[in-house]
Short mmCIF file of C-alpha atoms in Angstrom, two decimals:
data_model
loop_
_atom_site.label_atom_id
_atom_site.label_comp_id
_atom_site.label_asym_id
_atom_site.label_seq_id
_atom_site.Cartn_x
_atom_site.Cartn_y
_atom_site.Cartn_z
CA MET A 10 29.93 173.93 77.59
CA SER A 11 27.38 175.47 75.24
CA LYS A 12 23.95 174.34 75.28
CA GLN A 13 22.41 172.87 71.62
CA SER A 14 19.97 174.71 69.84
CA PRO A 15 16.46 172.86 69.77
CA ILE A 16 16.87 172.42 65.59
CA LYS A 17 20.21 171.13 66.21
CA HIS A 18 19.26 168.50 68.68
CA VAL A 19 16.43 167.38 66.86
CA LEU A 20 18.82 166.63 63.66
CA ILE A 21 21.38 164.39 65.96
CA SER A 22 18.43 162.64 67.57
CA ARG A 23 16.87 161.59 64.76
CA PHE A 24 19.30 161.64 61.82
CA THR A 25 22.41 160.06 63.16
CA ILE A 26 23.42 156.72 63.96
CA ARG A 27 24.36 156.52 67.80
CA PRO A 28 22.07 159.62 69.57
CA PRO A 29 23.02 160.46 72.71
CA VAL A 30 21.18 158.67 75.40
CA GLU A 31 21.09 161.70 78.07
CA ASN A 32 18.63 160.49 80.29
CA ASP A 33 17.86 156.95 81.85
CA PRO A 34 15.52 155.14 79.68
CA ARG A 35 13.89 153.28 82.58
CA LEU A 36 12.42 157.08 83.76
CA LEU A 37 10.76 157.86 80.11
CA SER A 38 7.30 158.62 80.44
CA SER A 39 4.71 156.17 80.05
CA GLN A 40 3.66 157.89 76.59
CA THR A 41 6.79 157.28 75.59
CA LYS A 42 7.51 153.66 76.62
CA ALA A 43 4.02 152.94 75.42
CA LEU A 44 4.70 154.17 71.70
CA ILE A 45 7.87 152.49 71.68
CA ILE A 46 6.29 149.52 72.81
CA VAL A 47 3.49 149.88 69.70
CA ILE A 48 6.94 150.37 67.38
CA LEU A 49 8.87 147.13 68.68
CA ALA A 50 5.20 145.15 67.90
CA MET A 51 5.24 146.56 64.66
CA CYS A 52 8.73 145.44 63.92
CA ALA A 53 8.23 142.00 65.36
CA ALA A 54 4.62 141.51 63.41
CA SER A 55 6.52 142.27 60.36
CA SER A 56 8.09 138.93 60.46
CA GLY A 57 5.21 137.04 61.12
CA PHE A 58 2.43 138.54 59.16
CA SER A 59 4.94 138.26 56.13
CA SER A 60 5.76 134.72 56.57
CA THR A 61 1.95 133.80 56.16
CA ILE A 62 0.33 136.59 54.42
CA TYR A 63 1.13 135.38 50.63
CA PHE A 64 -0.46 131.73 52.25
CA PRO A 65 -3.29 132.21 50.21
CA GLY A 66 -2.12 132.81 47.19
CA ILE A 67 0.59 130.01 46.92
CA PRO A 68 -1.95 128.21 44.25
CA ASP A 69 -1.70 131.58 41.87
CA ILE A 70 2.26 131.63 42.71
CA THR A 71 2.41 128.33 41.57
CA VAL A 72 0.65 128.59 38.02
CA ASP A 73 2.12 132.15 37.48
CA LEU A 74 5.92 131.30 38.18
CA ASN A 75 5.17 127.95 36.71
CA ALA A 76 6.68 126.93 40.29
CA PRO A 77 7.36 122.93 41.42
CA PRO A 78 6.21 122.30 44.72
CA ILE A 79 9.57 122.03 46.52
CA ALA A 80 10.21 125.57 45.18
CA THR A 81 6.86 126.76 47.37
CA THR A 82 7.80 125.21 49.89
CA LEU A 83 10.93 126.45 50.30
CA THR A 84 9.67 130.13 49.82
CA ALA A 85 7.95 129.73 53.27
CA ALA A 86 10.70 126.97 54.98
CA LEU A 87 13.49 129.09 54.05
CA PHE A 88 12.32 132.37 55.24
CA ILE A 89 11.63 130.60 58.79
CA LEU A 90 14.88 128.92 58.31
CA PHE A 91 16.69 132.29 58.02
CA MET A 92 14.62 134.27 60.56
CA GLY A 93 16.19 131.60 63.20
CA ILE A 94 20.14 132.95 61.92
CA ALA A 95 19.62 136.49 61.57
CA PRO A 96 18.60 137.82 64.82
CA VAL A 97 21.92 136.67 65.91
CA PHE A 98 23.96 139.10 64.21
CA TRP A 99 21.59 142.00 64.82
CA ALA A 100 21.91 141.13 68.34
CA SER A 101 25.43 141.05 67.93
CA PHE A 102 25.68 144.54 66.40
CA SER A 103 23.47 146.03 69.17
CA ASP A 104 25.57 144.74 71.70
CA TYR A 105 28.91 145.48 70.20
CA TYR A 106 27.98 149.15 68.32
CA ARG A 107 25.34 150.08 71.70
CA ILE A 108 22.36 150.84 69.52
CA ARG A 109 19.14 149.87 68.95
CA ARG A 110 17.08 152.45 66.48
CA PHE A 111 19.55 152.73 63.84
CA LEU A 112 19.28 148.58 63.60
CA PHE A 113 15.78 149.07 63.38
CA ILE A 114 15.70 151.89 60.23
CA LEU A 115 18.26 149.47 58.44
CA SER A 116 16.36 146.60 59.16
CA MET A 117 12.94 147.55 58.18
CA ALA A 118 14.62 149.45 55.13
CA ILE A 119 16.05 146.39 54.21
CA PHE A 120 13.01 144.20 54.28
CA GLY A 121 10.98 146.72 52.50
CA LEU A 122 12.96 146.71 49.51
CA ALA A 123 12.84 142.87 49.66
CA SER A 124 9.25 142.99 49.43
CA LEU A 125 9.19 145.57 46.47
CA GLY A 126 11.09 143.06 44.25
CA ALA A 127 9.27 140.28 45.78
CA ALA A 128 6.45 141.97 43.98
CA LEU A 129 7.89 142.19 40.84
CA VAL A 130 9.80 138.89 40.72
CA THR A 131 9.18 136.82 37.46
CA ASN A 132 10.89 133.86 38.75
CA ILE A 133 10.05 131.52 41.73
CA TRP A 134 13.58 131.00 42.50
CA GLY A 135 14.13 134.95 42.42
CA LEU A 136 10.89 134.45 44.92
CA VAL A 137 12.72 132.38 47.21
CA VAL A 138 15.90 134.43 47.62
CA LEU A 139 14.14 137.68 47.53
CA ARG A 140 11.77 135.57 50.68
CA CYS A 141 15.45 135.18 52.62
CA VAL A 142 16.25 138.77 51.88
CA GLN A 143 13.06 139.68 53.86
CA ALA A 144 13.87 137.27 56.52
CA LEU A 145 17.17 139.09 57.24
CA GLY A 146 15.56 142.92 57.09
CA ALA A 147 12.21 141.44 59.35
CA SER A 148 14.42 139.72 62.19
CA CYS A 149 16.01 142.61 63.88
CA GLY A 150 12.72 142.98 66.05
CA GLN A 151 12.74 139.52 67.85
CA SER A 152 16.35 139.82 69.28
CA VAL A 153 17.04 143.73 69.48
CA GLY A 154 13.17 144.44 71.17
CA ALA A 155 13.59 141.86 74.00
CA GLY A 156 16.78 144.19 74.62
CA VAL A 157 14.87 147.19 74.10
CA ILE A 158 12.19 146.02 76.81
CA ALA A 159 15.17 145.45 79.38
CA ASP A 160 16.53 149.11 78.71
CA CYS A 161 13.18 150.69 79.52
CA TYR A 162 11.84 148.14 82.45
CA PRO A 163 13.14 147.13 85.26
CA ILE A 164 12.78 143.25 86.07
CA GLU A 165 9.14 143.59 88.51
CA ARG A 166 7.42 145.75 85.23
CA ARG A 167 8.78 143.55 82.13
CA GLY A 168 6.32 140.76 82.19
CA ALA A 169 3.53 143.39 81.15
CA ALA A 170 6.05 144.93 78.86
CA PHE A 171 6.72 141.60 77.33
CA GLY A 172 3.10 140.32 77.27
CA LYS A 173 2.07 143.46 74.98
CA TYR A 174 5.22 142.74 73.25
CA PHE A 175 4.47 139.54 72.13
CA PHE A 176 1.31 140.13 71.33
CA GLY A 177 3.00 142.05 68.00
CA VAL A 178 5.32 139.09 67.53
CA PHE A 179 2.52 136.08 67.67
CA PHE A 180 -0.52 137.74 66.04
CA GLY A 181 1.50 139.03 63.11
CA PRO A 182 1.32 135.35 61.45
CA LEU A 183 -2.61 134.83 62.60
CA VAL A 184 -3.37 138.48 60.65
CA GLY A 185 -1.19 137.58 57.99
CA PRO A 186 -3.35 135.12 56.07
CA ILE A 187 -6.72 136.93 56.51
CA LEU A 188 -5.07 140.12 55.08
CA GLY A 189 -3.87 138.17 52.40
CA GLY A 190 -7.01 136.58 51.53
CA PHE A 191 -8.56 139.99 51.07
CA LEU A 192 -5.47 141.35 49.34
CA ILE A 193 -5.23 138.69 46.34
CA MET A 194 -8.85 139.21 45.16
CA SER A 195 -7.20 142.48 43.67
CA ASP A 196 -6.03 142.47 40.51
CA LEU A 197 -2.53 142.15 41.23
CA LYS A 198 -3.33 139.00 43.19
CA TRP A 199 -0.74 137.22 45.18
CA ARG A 200 1.92 140.32 44.45
CA ALA A 201 -0.39 142.86 46.33
CA THR A 202 0.18 140.90 49.53
CA PHE A 203 4.01 141.97 49.34
CA LEU A 204 3.09 145.26 48.23
CA PHE A 205 1.49 145.76 51.49
CA CYS A 206 4.57 144.27 52.91
CA PHE A 207 6.68 147.37 51.11
CA ALA A 208 4.14 150.23 52.69
CA PHE A 209 4.11 148.80 55.69
CA ALA A 210 7.85 148.88 55.63
CA PHE A 211 7.96 152.08 54.49
CA THR A 212 5.63 153.32 57.28
CA VAL A 213 7.33 151.93 60.21
CA VAL A 214 10.63 153.48 59.35
CA LEU A 215 9.15 157.17 59.03
CA LEU A 216 7.86 156.20 62.19
CA ILE A 217 11.08 155.30 64.04
CA ILE A 218 12.65 158.35 62.58
CA PHE A 219 10.70 160.77 63.66
CA THR A 220 9.16 159.69 66.91
CA TYR A 221 11.37 156.50 68.49
CA PRO A 222 14.16 157.25 70.44
CA GLU A 223 17.62 155.49 71.05
CA THR A 224 17.25 153.18 74.27
CA TYR A 225 20.30 151.64 74.60
CA ARG A 226 20.92 151.66 78.19
CA GLU A 227 24.63 151.35 79.62
CA ASN A 228 23.89 149.91 82.93
CA GLU A 229 27.04 151.12 84.39
CA LYS A 230 26.27 154.76 83.56
CA TRP A 231 23.10 154.53 84.95
CA ASN A 232 22.67 152.03 88.22
CA THR A 233 23.00 153.96 90.74
CA SER A 234 24.72 151.24 93.20
CA LEU A 235 26.55 148.59 90.97
CA PRO A 236 27.02 144.89 92.56
CA THR A 237 29.73 144.50 94.85
CA ILE A 238 31.50 141.17 94.00
CA ALA A 239 32.41 139.75 97.23
CA THR A 240 35.37 137.54 97.63
CA SER A 241 34.33 133.61 98.19
CA ASP A 242 35.97 130.39 96.93
CA SER A 243 38.06 130.37 93.84
CA TYR A 244 35.25 127.80 92.41
CA GLU A 245 32.65 130.41 92.87
CA ASP A 246 34.59 133.33 91.66
CA GLU A 247 35.68 131.44 88.30
CA LYS A 248 31.93 130.60 88.03
CA ARG A 249 31.35 134.49 88.03
CA GLN A 250 33.84 135.08 86.02
CA THR A 251 32.51 133.36 83.42
CA ALA A 252 29.37 135.54 83.64
CA THR A 253 31.40 138.21 83.99
CA GLU A 254 33.37 137.66 80.37
CA ASP A 255 29.79 136.90 78.80
CA ASN A 256 28.38 140.47 79.66
CA ASN A 257 31.80 142.34 78.60
CA ASP A 258 29.60 143.81 75.86
CA ASN A 259 28.28 146.63 78.04
CA GLY A 260 30.91 147.50 80.02
CA SER A 261 33.71 149.84 78.98
CA GLU A 262 37.26 148.86 77.94
CA SER A 263 38.86 150.56 80.75
CA THR A 264 38.60 149.54 84.46
CA ARG A 265 35.77 150.71 86.19
CA ILE A 266 36.16 150.92 90.05
CA SER A 267 33.01 151.88 92.27
CA ILE A 268 33.30 152.63 96.09
CA LYS A 269 30.36 152.85 98.41
CA GLN A 270 30.70 156.00 100.55
CA GLU A 271 30.02 155.76 103.76
CA PRO A 272 28.76 158.97 105.57
CA ASP A 273 31.04 160.92 107.73
CA ASN A 274 29.60 160.28 110.97
CA LEU A 275 30.70 156.34 111.16
CA SER A 276 33.60 155.10 113.07
CA ASN A 277 37.68 154.50 111.52
CA ASN A 278 36.63 151.09 111.46
CA SER A 279 33.55 151.27 109.64
CA LYS A 280 35.03 153.18 107.37
CA GLN A 281 37.61 150.73 106.96
CA SER A 282 34.94 148.15 106.26
CA ARG A 283 33.81 149.92 103.19
CA THR A 284 33.68 147.50 99.90
CA ILE A 285 35.47 148.49 96.50
CA ALA A 286 34.12 146.44 93.74
CA ALA A 287 35.19 146.71 90.22
CA SER A 288 35.29 144.33 87.37
CA SER A 289 38.72 142.61 86.31
CA ASN A 290 39.86 139.64 84.83
CA ILE A 291 42.26 138.68 87.45
CA ASP A 292 42.54 135.71 89.12
CA PRO A 293 40.78 134.60 92.02
CA ALA A 294 43.42 134.56 94.30
CA PHE A 295 44.54 138.08 93.70
CA ASN A 296 41.89 139.01 95.84
CA LYS A 297 42.08 136.78 98.62
CA ASN A 298 45.68 137.54 99.11
CA ASN A 299 44.87 141.10 99.06
CA ASN A 300 42.07 141.53 101.96
CA ASP A 301 42.84 143.38 104.71
CA ASN A 302 40.91 145.16 107.68
CA ASN A 303 37.67 143.91 106.16
CA SER A 304 37.99 145.46 102.89
CA LYS A 305 36.63 143.57 100.12
CA ILE A 306 38.90 144.26 96.82
CA ALA A 307 37.97 142.51 93.39
CA ILE A 308 39.74 143.82 90.22
CA GLU A 309 38.73 143.01 86.89
CA THR A 310 40.18 144.64 84.07
CA LYS A 311 37.38 144.74 81.03
CA LYS A 312 39.04 143.24 78.17
CA LYS A 313 38.89 144.72 75.07
CA LYS A 314 35.44 144.24 73.05
CA THR A 315 35.06 142.57 69.68
CA LEU A 316 32.37 141.63 67.37
CA ASN A 317 31.87 138.21 67.81
CA PRO A 318 28.20 137.11 65.86
CA ILE A 319 28.71 133.45 66.86
CA LYS A 320 28.74 133.91 70.12
CA PRO A 321 24.78 134.44 71.09
CA PHE A 322 25.18 130.55 69.22
CA LEU A 323 27.45 129.64 72.24
CA TYR A 324 25.02 130.73 74.94
CA LEU A 325 22.90 127.54 74.39
CA ARG A 326 25.92 125.43 76.19
CA HIS A 327 24.51 126.82 79.03
CA PRO A 328 21.81 124.54 80.41
CA HIS A 329 19.42 127.01 81.53
CA VAL A 330 19.39 128.94 78.28
CA LEU A 331 19.33 125.40 76.36
CA LEU A 332 16.45 124.00 77.98
CA ALA A 333 14.22 127.79 78.00
CA SER A 334 14.71 128.04 74.62
CA LEU A 335 13.61 124.38 73.73
CA VAL A 336 10.51 124.51 75.45
CA THR A 337 9.37 128.03 73.44
CA ALA A 338 10.85 126.28 69.76
CA VAL A 339 8.36 123.32 70.58
CA ALA A 340 5.14 125.79 71.41
CA PHE A 341 6.26 128.15 68.69
CA GLY A 342 7.33 125.26 66.25
CA SER A 343 3.60 123.45 66.91
CA MET A 344 2.18 126.51 66.26
CA PHE A 345 3.60 127.14 62.71
CA ALA A 346 3.45 124.08 61.63
CA VAL A 347 -0.09 123.80 61.87
CA GLU A 348 -0.73 127.34 60.65
CA THR A 349 1.41 125.95 57.52
CA ILE A 350 -1.41 122.54 57.19
CA ILE A 351 -4.50 124.86 57.46
CA PRO A 352 -5.09 126.08 54.04
CA ASP A 353 -5.17 122.52 51.83
CA LEU A 354 -6.90 121.02 55.36
CA PHE A 355 -9.91 123.78 55.18
CA GLU A 356 -9.77 123.41 51.04
CA SER A 357 -10.22 119.73 50.77
CA ASN A 358 -12.37 119.26 54.13
CA TYR A 359 -14.57 122.35 53.96
CA GLY A 360 -14.13 123.88 50.33
CA PHE A 361 -12.92 126.73 51.12
CA VAL A 362 -11.83 129.95 48.92
CA PRO A 363 -8.83 131.93 49.84
CA TRP A 364 -10.91 134.78 51.60
CA GLN A 365 -12.05 132.27 53.69
CA THR A 366 -9.14 130.34 54.49
CA GLY A 367 -7.65 133.79 55.87
CA LEU A 368 -10.68 134.31 57.96
CA SER A 369 -10.21 130.72 59.55
CA TYR A 370 -6.89 132.11 60.91
CA LEU A 371 -9.23 134.43 63.18
CA GLY A 372 -9.52 131.75 65.93
CA ALA A 373 -5.78 131.87 66.52
CA GLY A 374 -5.49 135.33 66.79
CA VAL A 375 -8.49 135.89 69.62
CA GLY A 376 -6.58 133.22 71.75
CA ASN A 377 -3.28 135.45 70.92
CA LEU A 378 -5.27 138.45 72.07
CA CYS A 379 -6.63 136.52 75.37
CA GLY A 380 -3.12 135.10 76.31
CA ALA A 381 -1.39 138.46 75.98
CA PHE A 382 -4.14 140.22 78.06
CA ILE A 383 -4.13 137.56 80.74
CA ASN A 384 -0.24 137.47 80.86
CA THR A 385 -0.20 141.13 80.84
CA PHE A 386 -2.26 140.88 84.19
CA LEU A 387 -0.78 138.21 85.60
CA SER A 388 2.86 138.14 85.35
CA ASP A 389 4.57 140.85 87.20
CA ARG A 390 2.03 140.29 89.97
CA LEU A 391 2.71 136.21 90.66
CA LEU A 392 6.62 137.07 90.39
CA LEU A 393 6.59 139.68 92.97
CA ARG A 394 3.96 137.11 94.86
CA ALA A 395 6.50 134.66 94.76
CA ARG A 396 9.16 136.85 96.05
CA ALA A 397 7.07 137.85 99.03
CA LYS A 398 6.40 134.00 100.15
CA ARG A 399 9.93 133.72 100.37
CA GLY A 400 10.53 136.76 102.73
CA GLY A 401 11.74 139.02 99.62
CA HIS A 402 14.02 136.95 98.29
CA ALA A 403 14.18 137.52 94.52
CA LEU A 404 14.78 134.12 91.96
CA VAL A 405 15.17 134.33 88.45
CA GLU A 406 12.44 130.88 87.94
CA ASP A 407 10.14 133.19 89.98
CA ARG A 408 9.54 134.40 86.34
CA ILE A 409 7.82 130.38 85.72
CA GLY A 410 4.75 131.41 87.15
CA ILE A 411 1.30 128.78 87.87
CA ASN A 412 -0.07 130.15 84.95
CA LEU A 413 2.20 128.22 82.43
CA TRP A 414 1.39 124.92 83.75
CA PRO A 415 -2.52 124.79 82.60
CA CYS A 416 -1.43 125.86 79.77
CA GLY A 417 1.20 123.69 78.68
CA PHE A 418 -0.24 120.22 80.41
CA ILE A 419 -3.87 120.80 79.35
CA LEU A 420 -4.92 123.67 76.93
CA MET A 421 -1.92 123.67 74.42
CA PRO A 422 -2.23 119.44 74.11
CA PHE A 423 -6.00 119.88 73.76
CA GLY A 424 -5.80 122.59 71.02
CA LEU A 425 -3.82 120.56 68.89
CA LEU A 426 -5.63 117.15 69.43
CA LEU A 427 -8.93 119.24 69.04
CA PHE A 428 -8.22 120.53 65.71
CA GLY A 429 -6.47 117.58 64.34
CA TRP A 430 -9.27 115.26 65.38
CA GLY A 431 -11.49 117.63 64.32
CA ILE A 432 -10.55 118.23 61.37
CA GLY A 433 -9.53 114.69 60.33
CA THR A 434 -13.52 112.91 61.35
CA ARG A 435 -14.98 116.13 59.27
CA MET A 436 -16.79 117.83 62.45
CA SER A 437 -17.68 121.31 61.98
CA TYR A 438 -14.83 123.67 60.92
CA TRP A 439 -15.39 125.55 63.73
CA THR A 440 -13.23 122.92 65.83
CA GLY A 441 -10.38 123.17 64.19
CA ILE A 442 -10.69 127.38 64.63
CA ILE A 443 -11.20 126.90 68.17
CA GLY A 444 -8.50 124.29 68.46
CA PHE A 445 -5.74 126.12 67.18
CA GLY A 446 -7.04 129.18 69.00
CA ILE A 447 -6.40 127.62 72.21
CA GLN A 448 -3.55 126.46 71.64
CA ASN A 449 -2.21 129.63 70.64
CA PHE A 450 -3.76 130.97 74.11
CA GLY A 451 -1.55 128.53 75.97
CA MET A 452 1.32 129.30 73.74
CA ASN A 453 1.34 132.89 74.08
CA GLN A 454 1.77 132.75 78.22
CA ILE A 455 4.64 130.27 77.67
CA MET A 456 6.39 132.15 75.08
CA THR A 457 6.23 135.43 76.96
CA ALA A 458 6.86 133.99 80.27
CA LEU A 459 10.45 132.16 79.31
CA SER A 460 11.26 135.43 77.02
CA ALA A 461 11.16 137.45 79.86
CA TYR A 462 13.18 134.77 82.12
CA LEU A 463 16.08 134.64 79.44
CA VAL A 464 15.93 138.34 79.76
CA ASP A 465 15.97 138.71 83.53
CA SER A 466 18.82 135.93 83.87
CA ALA A 467 21.47 138.08 81.60
CA PRO A 468 21.39 141.67 82.76
CA GLY A 469 22.99 143.21 79.81
CA ILE A 470 23.12 140.90 76.90
CA GLY A 471 19.26 139.97 77.00
CA ALA A 472 19.31 140.85 73.56
CA SER A 473 22.13 138.31 72.61
CA PHE A 474 20.25 135.82 74.79
CA THR A 475 16.97 136.21 72.77
CA ALA A 476 18.81 135.84 69.48
CA ALA A 477 20.35 132.33 70.63
CA ALA A 478 16.46 131.41 71.86
CA ASN A 479 14.92 132.68 68.28
CA PHE A 480 17.50 130.70 66.20
CA LEU A 481 16.72 127.53 68.04
CA ARG A 482 13.18 128.32 67.92
CA MET A 483 13.12 128.87 64.26
CA ILE A 484 15.07 126.07 63.15
CA THR A 485 12.48 124.00 65.02
CA ALA A 486 9.64 125.75 63.31
CA CYS A 487 11.30 124.97 59.75
CA VAL A 488 11.55 121.62 60.65
CA LEU A 489 8.18 121.25 61.47
CA THR A 490 7.29 123.44 58.65
CA LEU A 491 8.99 121.14 56.33
CA ALA A 492 7.56 117.67 57.86
CA ALA A 493 3.94 118.74 58.26
CA ASN A 494 2.39 118.31 54.90
CA PRO A 495 4.19 115.05 54.53
CA MET A 496 2.88 114.08 57.45
CA VAL A 497 -0.76 114.89 57.20
CA LYS A 498 -0.55 112.91 53.85
CA ALA A 499 0.98 110.14 55.49
CA ILE A 500 -1.08 109.63 59.18
CA GLY A 501 -3.55 112.20 58.87
CA PRO A 502 -4.16 115.39 60.46
CA GLY A 503 -4.98 113.67 63.84
CA TYR A 504 -2.03 111.71 64.33
CA THR A 505 0.15 114.88 63.19
CA CYS A 506 -1.52 116.90 65.93
CA VAL A 507 -0.88 114.11 68.40
CA PHE A 508 2.84 114.31 67.35
CA LEU A 509 3.05 117.83 68.07
CA ALA A 510 0.80 117.13 71.28
CA ALA A 511 3.56 114.68 72.68
CA LEU A 512 6.30 117.11 71.59
CA THR A 513 4.35 119.24 73.90
CA TYR A 514 4.49 116.95 77.15
CA ILE A 515 7.91 116.27 76.62
CA SER A 516 8.81 120.10 76.41
CA MET A 517 6.73 120.58 79.29
CA GLY A 518 8.91 118.51 81.12
CA LEU A 519 11.87 120.08 80.68
CA LEU A 520 9.95 123.62 81.85
CA VAL A 521 9.70 121.28 85.01
CA ILE A 522 13.46 120.74 85.51
CA LEU A 523 13.80 124.20 84.72
CA LYS A 524 11.84 125.65 87.15
CA ILE A 525 13.02 123.09 89.97
CA TYR A 526 16.90 123.32 88.55
CA GLY A 527 17.30 126.43 86.82
CA GLY A 528 18.58 128.42 89.97
CA ARG A 529 21.73 125.65 90.16
CA MET A 530 22.22 125.80 86.66
CA ARG A 531 22.41 129.66 86.13
CA ARG A 532 24.94 128.96 89.30
CA TYR A 533 26.77 126.70 87.54
CA SER A 534 26.93 128.42 83.93
CA GLY A 535 28.14 131.78 86.31
CA TYR A 536 24.71 133.80 85.83
CA GLU A 537 23.86 133.63 89.41
CA GLN A 538 22.30 137.26 90.41
CA GLU A 539 23.89 139.10 93.07
CA ASN A 540 20.75 139.44 95.20
CA GLU A 541 20.79 135.29 95.23
CA ARG A 542 23.87 134.50 96.64
CA ALA A 543 22.48 135.10 100.35
CA PHE A 544 19.28 133.08 99.84
CA TRP A 545 21.30 129.67 98.35
CA LYS A 546 23.74 130.31 101.16
#
């Protein structure tokens, strides 16, 4: 087979929908992985800053487009709703077609064109529709991005990678109003914010085309040793079969057989005891009736793959996925609810003009930055420390580290209460800025750790698990966003934040349950890891 010319190789790798992955993505250089994380963060940040960048210009939008209040509210609420629904489809396409890169290009192109349309629109309902299309394009990075990190990093190094990635995810909604506050000072006013989104999308598309490699990792190809399926009672086989069916998206349509070879100098009896492992959907009783000479055989024929965009929603039926998703939903939803009420509160209580309102989000940005730094330093270290204390046995729940408890039980509720009562009692505006920053510091660590937990708990389908969690997270954010301003008007910012703090405590109770019983939940759902079975026995 003749080698491709350099020019042809570049053209194939840059301008085809599914360029070949010639080397294991986990062996990419540190510089290449750093570039991947930066571009991922940019894609993920697009949804965040575009959701809030126009907030300082909402009064101008209401006047220019003669918009009723409900319409301007829908430009934010429906954006969040579509941000929850769309990633499920992106994740399904990614897992089915085994691509990452092209989806990022397509999604950012959609985002850019919708942003250009929003800058030129002359009708409020046209803006509402274009905001939904914007969300469709901006949502790819938040689900497929998690799959890329699983492609490029082993479990022991994912925590730090997720910390850097989620800095972009959470920094976006906070830097958006700051940018928007200055952009609307131009002659184009609020339209300048959407033109900025268009320019940003165009830049990211060019970066992906010319610098970003395809990273979809086929585990059966690059893993040096595939897990062996040991025979056990039919109940356990049945549970594991559930997980096997969920993981079919990463397999081929044909039967795969992996034989662990022993050296030639072993005895005949030892050679006979080698294990043959393959994936197939044959009744567990077949395995029991076909064991002899100490050989353990399990054959599972892979089902033909089908594109099922609804499948990621169904992952929420697994208890460990549902609990982790609910915890992240409350953390993110509380942050977004506070973010939504900031413009009115600071304008009515402190007389802030738009650019000052934008700068009031700086505290949250600093909190996110500090949270990402701490999480990058601690996450993987705490995971390895937990393993060492257990004698080297690994559990996925090790990702739920000790740093999360002060974040969820102390920092996040305290930050919310400081924000709400500080503004409600007309204390210095710094109390609101600092309180929101403290809440973001805790939220960043909770979100990063649990997102890594979901990816670790389901090798090969982490993008779909992340999409399911993102769906619940955005639905919660949408509901809290719609309710936040009416609640502030009805009961004041102080009691509104008491409500959010109470939700936070409830979610942390769910996290305690996940930490204690998560392993059993995964075992029940069929997502017990191979290296955990000996520990549970």
